[in-house]
């Protein structure tokens, strides 16, 4: 009998927590039922409110990270400074942060100045790129001009310093357009010369920046360029660097386009010799050059030759969001490429939201779209697959007609 009494007591004691747990569960179910019933009417409002809170929290977290990166620029370790500059470069190129940077532009400018003065090579190049993006974020107002003018003397000194790192000089060329015209007077850049490999990107950046300057130059300055530089540019077409040859060809097409807009006549004996050079580059098939380099060179120089002979430019369409932009001239192409090289994959975001870029390309103010419009504009994966399949089929048919040996050759 004692054993049965003990077993009964144990059963009662074990049953009490179970009953208490079941009571707690029942109470929680009732409370949840009433809470769900009372909150059901305002579910949509709370959903939108929670999304707004989440977005605000994400923005605050992103700003905190940016503040940490800005503080890390002054770190003693060179690796830490480079990592911080790289993170700032990615952030500035992928988002519009003008309001955040407006209050901190002076502090960031001082930090970048120290990196340009005391840093070496890669650090100076990253600092120059971040400075360019900072001016882009500030827009066309007085703040961006103030940042540029404060560091312009330092950038010019780095550019003209032959002992500075070629990588750093290449980065600073974007902001030093005013001192580039004499850069190509250096002997040995063209005429088939072998420029050192580390200086070839420097010359390409110089020519890119110089040609970008031409797109906004007054007419009087363009006339002096035609008189002083038109005969020097074809010499760069014989360079051993394919990047420099292509950039020289695009610059020649740009100068030719500007001369046509000014109704300047360039059709003389030197232009005929230039056309012969372009034809050689458009059909070059030397085996000692890489196959991809030959294909790229032929494609670009065919467009350049077609433009100089007939004035025909192959129009490009740039799509971003619900909008599109047409690149229908060499000047517009040079401007778009300049921003694309700086912003990278963030070019589409800035074309949608940056007032400065939209003003430069004549796109008007940024579009204000609601969530429903954005959701409706998105294309499903299946629709993309169908579109790509149809485009592939049409492209294959068109190419097969051209490649068919039985086709008439005119």
Coordinates of C-alpha atoms in Angstrom, one line a residue:
X1 CA 0.0 0.0 0.0
X2 CA 2.8 2.5 0.7
X3 CA 4.1 2.0 -2.8
X4 CA 0.6 2.8 -4.3
X5 CA 0.3 5.9 -2.2
X6 CA 3.7 7.2 -3.3
X7 CA 2.8 6.5 -6.9
X8 CA -0.4 8.3 -6.6
X9 CA 1.3 11.3 -5.0
X10 CA 3.9 11.3 -7.8
X11 CA 1.1 11.2 -10.4
X12 CA -0.6 14.2 -8.7
X13 CA 2.6 16.2 -8.5
X14 CA 3.4 15.5 -12.2
X15 CA -0.1 16.4 -13.2
X16 CA 0.1 19.9 -11.6
X17 CA 2.7 21.4 -13.9
X18 CA 1.0 19.9 -16.9
X19 CA -2.3 21.4 -15.9
X20 CA -0.5 24.8 -15.3
X21 CA 1.2 24.6 -18.7
X22 CA -2.1 23.8 -20.4
X23 CA -3.7 26.7 -18.6
X24 CA -0.9 29.1 -19.7
X25 CA -1.3 27.9 -23.2
X26 CA -5.0 28.4 -23.2
X27 CA -4.6 31.9 -21.8
X28 CA -2.0 32.8 -24.4
X29 CA -4.3 31.4 -27.2
X30 CA -7.2 33.6 -25.9
X31 CA -5.0 36.7 -25.7
X32 CA -3.6 36.0 -29.2
X33 CA -7.1 35.5 -30.5
X34 CA -8.3 38.8 -29.1
X35 CA -5.2 40.6 -30.2
X36 CA -5.5 39.3 -33.7
X37 CA -9.2 40.2 -33.8
X38 CA -8.4 43.8 -32.6
X39 CA -5.5 44.2 -34.9
X40 CA -7.0 42.7 -38.0
X41 CA -8.6 46.0 -39.1
X42 CA -5.3 48.0 -39.1
X43 CA -3.0 45.2 -40.5
X44 CA -2.3 47.0 -43.7
X45 CA -1.4 50.3 -41.9
X46 CA 1.0 48.5 -39.5
X47 CA 2.5 46.6 -42.4
X48 CA 3.5 49.8 -44.2
X49 CA 4.6 51.3 -40.9
X50 CA 6.9 48.4 -40.2
X51 CA 8.4 48.7 -43.7
X52 CA 9.1 52.3 -43.1
X53 CA 10.7 51.5 -39.7
X54 CA 12.8 48.9 -41.4
X55 CA 14.0 51.2 -44.1
X56 CA 14.8 53.9 -41.6
X57 CA 16.8 51.4 -39.5
X58 CA 18.7 50.2 -42.6
X59 CA 19.5 53.8 -43.5
X60 CA 20.8 54.5 -40.0
X61 CA 22.9 51.4 -40.1
X62 CA 24.4 52.4 -43.4
X63 CA 25.2 55.9 -42.2
X64 CA 26.9 54.4 -39.1
X65 CA 29.1 52.3 -41.4
X66 CA 29.9 55.3 -43.6
X67 CA 31.0 57.2 -40.5
X68 CA 33.2 54.3 -39.5
X69 CA 34.8 54.3 -42.9
X70 CA 35.4 58.0 -42.8
X71 CA 37.1 57.7 -39.4
X72 CA 39.2 54.8 -40.7
X73 CA 40.7 56.9 -43.4
X74 CA 42.9 58.5 -40.8
X75 CA 44.0 55.1 -39.3
X76 CA 47.7 54.4 -38.9
X77 CA 47.6 51.2 -40.9
X78 CA 47.8 51.7 -44.7
X79 CA 45.7 48.5 -45.3
X80 CA 42.9 49.9 -43.1
X81 CA 43.0 53.2 -44.9
X82 CA 42.8 51.5 -48.3
X83 CA 40.0 49.2 -47.2
X84 CA 38.0 52.3 -46.0
X85 CA 38.6 54.2 -49.2
X86 CA 37.5 51.1 -51.2
X87 CA 34.3 50.9 -49.1
X88 CA 33.6 54.6 -49.6
X89 CA 34.2 54.2 -53.4
X90 CA 31.6 51.4 -53.6
X91 CA 29.1 53.3 -51.4
X92 CA 29.4 56.6 -53.3
X93 CA 29.1 54.9 -56.7
X94 CA 26.0 52.8 -55.8
X95 CA 23.9 55.3 -53.9
X96 CA 23.0 59.0 -53.8
X97 CA 24.2 60.4 -50.5
X98 CA 24.2 64.1 -51.1
X99 CA 22.3 65.0 -48.0
X100 CA 24.5 62.9 -45.8
X101 CA 27.8 64.2 -47.3
X102 CA 26.7 67.8 -47.4
X103 CA 27.4 68.2 -43.7
X104 CA 30.6 66.1 -43.7
X105 CA 32.2 67.3 -47.0
X106 CA 34.9 69.5 -45.3
X107 CA 35.9 66.7 -42.9
X108 CA 36.1 64.2 -45.7
X109 CA 38.0 66.6 -47.9
X110 CA 40.6 67.1 -45.2
X111 CA 41.0 63.3 -44.8
X112 CA 41.4 62.8 -48.5
X113 CA 44.0 65.5 -48.7
X114 CA 46.1 63.7 -46.1
X115 CA 45.8 60.5 -48.1
X116 CA 46.9 62.3 -51.2
X117 CA 49.9 63.9 -49.5
X118 CA 51.1 61.0 -47.3
X119 CA 49.8 58.0 -49.1
X120 CA 51.5 56.0 -51.8
X121 CA 50.4 54.4 -55.1
X122 CA 47.2 52.6 -54.6
X123 CA 46.1 54.7 -51.7
X124 CA 46.5 57.9 -53.7
X125 CA 44.6 56.4 -56.6
X126 CA 41.7 55.4 -54.3
X127 CA 41.7 58.8 -52.7
X128 CA 41.5 60.5 -56.1
X129 CA 38.6 58.3 -57.1
X130 CA 36.7 59.0 -53.9
X131 CA 37.3 62.7 -54.4
X132 CA 35.8 62.5 -57.9
X133 CA 32.8 60.7 -56.5
X134 CA 32.4 63.3 -53.7
X135 CA 32.3 66.1 -56.3
X136 CA 29.7 64.1 -58.3
X137 CA 27.6 63.6 -55.2
X138 CA 27.7 67.3 -54.4
X139 CA 26.3 68.1 -57.8
X140 CA 26.7 71.4 -59.8
X141 CA 26.2 73.6 -56.8
X142 CA 28.9 75.7 -55.0
X143 CA 29.7 72.9 -52.6
X144 CA 31.2 70.6 -55.3
X145 CA 33.1 73.5 -56.8
X146 CA 34.5 74.4 -53.4
X147 CA 35.7 70.8 -52.8
X148 CA 37.4 70.8 -56.3
X149 CA 39.1 74.2 -55.9
X150 CA 40.4 73.3 -52.5
X151 CA 42.3 70.3 -53.8
X152 CA 43.1 71.4 -57.3
X153 CA 46.6 72.6 -56.6
X154 CA 47.5 69.3 -54.9
X155 CA 46.1 67.3 -57.8
X156 CA 48.0 69.4 -60.3
X157 CA 51.3 68.9 -58.4
X158 CA 50.8 65.1 -58.3
X159 CA 50.0 65.1 -62.0
X160 CA 53.1 67.1 -63.0
X161 CA 55.4 65.3 -60.6
X162 CA 57.3 62.7 -62.6
X163 CA 58.5 60.9 -59.4
X164 CA 54.9 60.2 -58.3
X165 CA 53.3 56.8 -58.8
X166 CA 51.8 56.4 -62.3
X167 CA 48.7 54.9 -60.8
X168 CA 48.1 58.0 -58.6
X169 CA 48.7 60.3 -61.5
X170 CA 46.3 58.3 -63.7
X171 CA 43.5 58.7 -61.0
X172 CA 44.0 62.4 -60.6
X173 CA 43.7 63.2 -64.3
X174 CA 40.0 63.1 -64.1
X175 CA 40.0 66.3 -62.0
X176 CA 43.0 68.1 -63.7
X177 CA 41.6 68.7 -67.2
X178 CA 43.0 72.1 -67.5
X179 CA 46.7 71.0 -67.7
X180 CA 46.4 68.1 -70.2
X181 CA 46.9 69.8 -73.5
X182 CA 50.7 69.7 -73.2
X183 CA 50.7 66.2 -72.0
X184 CA 51.0 64.7 -75.5
X185 CA 54.0 66.8 -76.4
X186 CA 56.1 64.2 -74.6
X187 CA 58.3 62.5 -77.2
X188 CA 57.9 58.8 -77.7
X189 CA 54.2 58.5 -77.1
X190 CA 53.2 57.6 -80.7
X191 CA 54.9 56.7 -83.9
X192 CA 55.1 53.0 -83.1
X193 CA 57.2 53.7 -79.9
X194 CA 57.2 51.3 -77.0
X195 CA 55.8 53.2 -74.1
X196 CA 56.5 51.5 -70.7
X197 CA 53.7 49.3 -69.6
X198 CA 53.1 51.2 -66.3
X199 CA 52.7 54.5 -68.2
X200 CA 50.3 53.3 -70.9
X201 CA 47.2 53.6 -68.7
X202 CA 48.4 57.0 -67.7
X203 CA 48.5 58.2 -71.3
X204 CA 45.0 56.6 -71.9
X205 CA 43.6 58.5 -68.9
X206 CA 45.1 61.7 -70.1
X207 CA 43.6 61.4 -73.6
X208 CA 40.2 60.4 -72.1
X209 CA 40.2 63.4 -69.9
X210 CA 41.4 65.7 -72.7
X211 CA 38.7 64.5 -75.0
X212 CA 36.1 65.0 -72.2
X213 CA 37.3 68.6 -71.9
X214 CA 36.6 69.0 -75.6
X215 CA 32.9 68.3 -75.2
X216 CA 32.4 71.5 -73.1
X217 CA 35.0 73.7 -74.7
X218 CA 34.0 77.0 -76.3
X219 CA 34.2 77.3 -80.1
X220 CA 37.3 79.5 -80.1
X221 CA 39.3 76.9 -78.1
X222 CA 38.2 74.1 -80.4
X223 CA 39.5 76.1 -83.4
X224 CA 42.9 76.4 -81.8
X225 CA 42.9 72.7 -81.1
X226 CA 42.2 71.9 -84.7
X227 CA 45.2 74.0 -85.7
X228 CA 47.6 72.7 -83.1
X229 CA 46.6 69.1 -82.3
X230 CA 44.8 67.7 -85.4
X231 CA 48.0 66.6 -87.0
X232 CA 49.4 65.1 -83.8
X233 CA 46.5 62.8 -83.0
X234 CA 47.0 60.4 -85.9
X235 CA 50.5 59.7 -84.6
X236 CA 48.9 57.9 -81.6
X237 CA 47.3 55.4 -83.9
X238 CA 50.6 53.6 -84.4
X239 CA 51.2 53.1 -80.7
X240 CA 51.8 49.5 -79.4
X241 CA 49.1 49.9 -76.8
X242 CA 45.7 48.8 -78.1
X243 CA 43.9 50.9 -75.5
X244 CA 45.8 54.0 -76.6
X245 CA 45.1 53.3 -80.3
X246 CA 41.3 52.9 -79.6
X247 CA 41.2 56.0 -77.5
X248 CA 43.1 58.0 -80.1
X249 CA 40.6 56.8 -82.8
X250 CA 37.6 57.8 -80.7
X251 CA 39.2 61.2 -80.0
X252 CA 39.8 61.8 -83.7
X253 CA 36.2 61.0 -84.4
X254 CA 35.1 63.4 -81.7
X255 CA 37.3 66.2 -83.1
X256 CA 36.0 65.5 -86.6
X257 CA 32.4 65.7 -85.2
X258 CA 33.1 69.0 -83.5
X259 CA 34.7 70.4 -86.6
X260 CA 31.6 69.4 -88.6
X261 CA 29.4 71.2 -86.1
X262 CA 31.5 74.3 -86.6
X263 CA 31.4 73.8 -90.4
X264 CA 35.2 73.5 -90.5
X265 CA 36.6 71.8 -93.6
X266 CA 39.1 69.0 -92.7
X267 CA 38.9 67.2 -96.1
X268 CA 42.5 67.7 -97.3
X269 CA 45.5 65.5 -98.0
X270 CA 46.1 64.7 -94.3
X271 CA 42.6 63.5 -93.9
X272 CA 43.0 61.2 -96.8
X273 CA 46.1 59.7 -95.1
X274 CA 44.1 59.4 -91.9
X275 CA 41.4 57.4 -93.7
X276 CA 44.0 55.0 -95.0
X277 CA 45.3 54.5 -91.5
X278 CA 41.8 53.8 -90.2
X279 CA 41.1 51.3 -92.9
X280 CA 44.3 49.4 -92.0
X281 CA 43.2 49.3 -88.3
X282 CA 39.7 48.3 -89.2
X283 CA 40.9 45.3 -91.2
X284 CA 44.0 44.3 -89.3
X285 CA 44.6 40.6 -88.8
X286 CA 48.1 40.3 -87.5
X287 CA 48.6 37.1 -85.6
X288 CA 51.0 38.5 -83.0
X289 CA 48.1 40.5 -81.5
X290 CA 45.5 38.8 -79.2
X291 CA 42.3 37.6 -80.9
X292 CA 40.1 39.6 -78.6
X293 CA 42.1 42.7 -79.1
X294 CA 41.9 42.4 -82.9
X295 CA 38.2 41.9 -82.7
X296 CA 37.6 44.9 -80.5
X297 CA 39.9 47.1 -82.5
X298 CA 38.3 46.2 -85.8
X299 CA 34.8 46.8 -84.5
X300 CA 35.5 50.2 -83.1
X301 CA 37.6 51.4 -86.0
X302 CA 34.9 50.3 -88.5
X303 CA 32.5 52.6 -86.7
X304 CA 35.0 55.4 -86.7
X305 CA 35.8 55.0 -90.4
X306 CA 32.1 54.9 -91.3
X307 CA 31.5 58.1 -89.4
X308 CA 34.4 60.0 -91.1
X309 CA 33.4 58.8 -94.5
X310 CA 29.7 59.2 -94.4
X311 CA 28.9 61.0 -91.1
X312 CA 26.9 58.0 -89.9
X313 CA 27.0 57.2 -86.2
X314 CA 25.7 53.9 -84.8
X315 CA 23.2 54.9 -82.1
X316 CA 23.2 53.1 -78.7
X317 CA 20.2 52.8 -76.3
X318 CA 20.9 52.9 -72.6
X319 CA 18.0 51.5 -70.5
X320 CA 17.6 52.2 -66.8
X321 CA 14.4 51.5 -64.9
X322 CA 11.4 52.7 -66.9
X323 CA 13.5 55.1 -68.9
X324 CA 16.0 55.0 -71.7
X325 CA 18.7 57.3 -73.1
X326 CA 20.0 57.5 -76.6
X327 CA 23.7 57.9 -77.3
X328 CA 23.7 59.4 -80.8
X329 CA 27.1 61.3 -81.0
X330 CA 30.7 60.8 -80.1
X331 CA 30.5 63.7 -77.6
X332 CA 27.6 62.1 -75.8
X333 CA 29.4 58.7 -75.9
X334 CA 32.6 60.2 -74.3
X335 CA 30.6 61.9 -71.6
X336 CA 28.6 58.7 -70.8
X337 CA 31.8 56.6 -70.8
X338 CA 33.5 59.0 -68.4
X339 CA 30.7 58.6 -65.8
X340 CA 30.5 54.9 -66.4
X341 CA 34.2 54.4 -65.6
X342 CA 33.8 56.3 -62.4
X343 CA 30.4 54.9 -61.2
X344 CA 30.7 51.3 -62.5
X345 CA 27.6 49.3 -62.0
X346 CA 26.0 52.2 -60.2
X347 CA 25.6 54.2 -63.4
X348 CA 22.0 53.2 -63.8
X349 CA 21.1 54.2 -60.3
X350 CA 22.6 57.6 -60.7
X351 CA 20.9 58.1 -64.1
X352 CA 17.6 57.6 -62.3
X353 CA 18.2 59.6 -59.2
X354 CA 21.2 62.0 -59.6
X355 CA 20.0 65.5 -60.6
X356 CA 23.5 66.4 -61.9
X357 CA 23.6 63.5 -64.4
X358 CA 20.0 64.0 -65.5
X359 CA 20.8 67.7 -66.1
X360 CA 24.0 66.8 -68.1
X361 CA 22.2 64.3 -70.3
X362 CA 18.9 66.3 -70.6
X363 CA 16.7 63.7 -68.8
X364 CA 14.7 66.2 -66.8
X365 CA 13.9 65.9 -63.0
X366 CA 13.9 62.4 -61.4
X367 CA 10.7 60.4 -61.8
X368 CA 8.6 59.8 -58.7
X369 CA 7.1 56.4 -58.9
X370 CA 4.9 54.6 -56.4
X371 CA 5.4 51.0 -55.3
X372 CA 2.6 49.6 -57.5
X373 CA 4.1 51.1 -60.6
X374 CA 7.5 49.7 -59.8
X375 CA 6.1 46.3 -59.1
X376 CA 4.1 46.3 -62.4
X377 CA 7.2 47.4 -64.3
X378 CA 9.2 44.3 -63.2
X379 CA 9.4 41.5 -65.8
X380 CA 9.2 37.9 -64.6
X381 CA 11.9 35.4 -65.2
X382 CA 9.7 33.5 -67.6
X383 CA 9.0 36.5 -69.7
X384 CA 12.7 37.3 -69.8
X385 CA 13.4 33.7 -70.9
X386 CA 10.8 34.0 -73.7
X387 CA 12.3 37.3 -74.9
X388 CA 15.8 36.0 -74.8
X389 CA 14.8 32.9 -76.7
X390 CA 13.1 34.9 -79.4
X391 CA 16.0 37.3 -79.7
X392 CA 18.5 34.4 -80.0
X393 CA 16.4 32.7 -82.7
X394 CA 16.1 35.9 -84.7
X395 CA 19.8 36.7 -84.3
X396 CA 20.8 33.1 -85.4
X397 CA 18.6 33.4 -88.5
X398 CA 20.1 36.7 -89.5
X399 CA 23.6 35.5 -89.0
X400 CA 23.0 32.2 -90.8
X401 CA 21.9 34.1 -93.9
X402 CA 25.1 36.1 -93.9
X403 CA 27.3 33.1 -93.2
X404 CA 25.7 30.9 -95.8
X405 CA 28.1 30.2 -98.6
X406 CA 25.3 30.1 -101.2
X407 CA 24.4 33.7 -100.5
X408 CA 25.2 36.2 -103.2
X409 CA 28.3 38.1 -102.6
X410 CA 28.1 41.7 -104.0

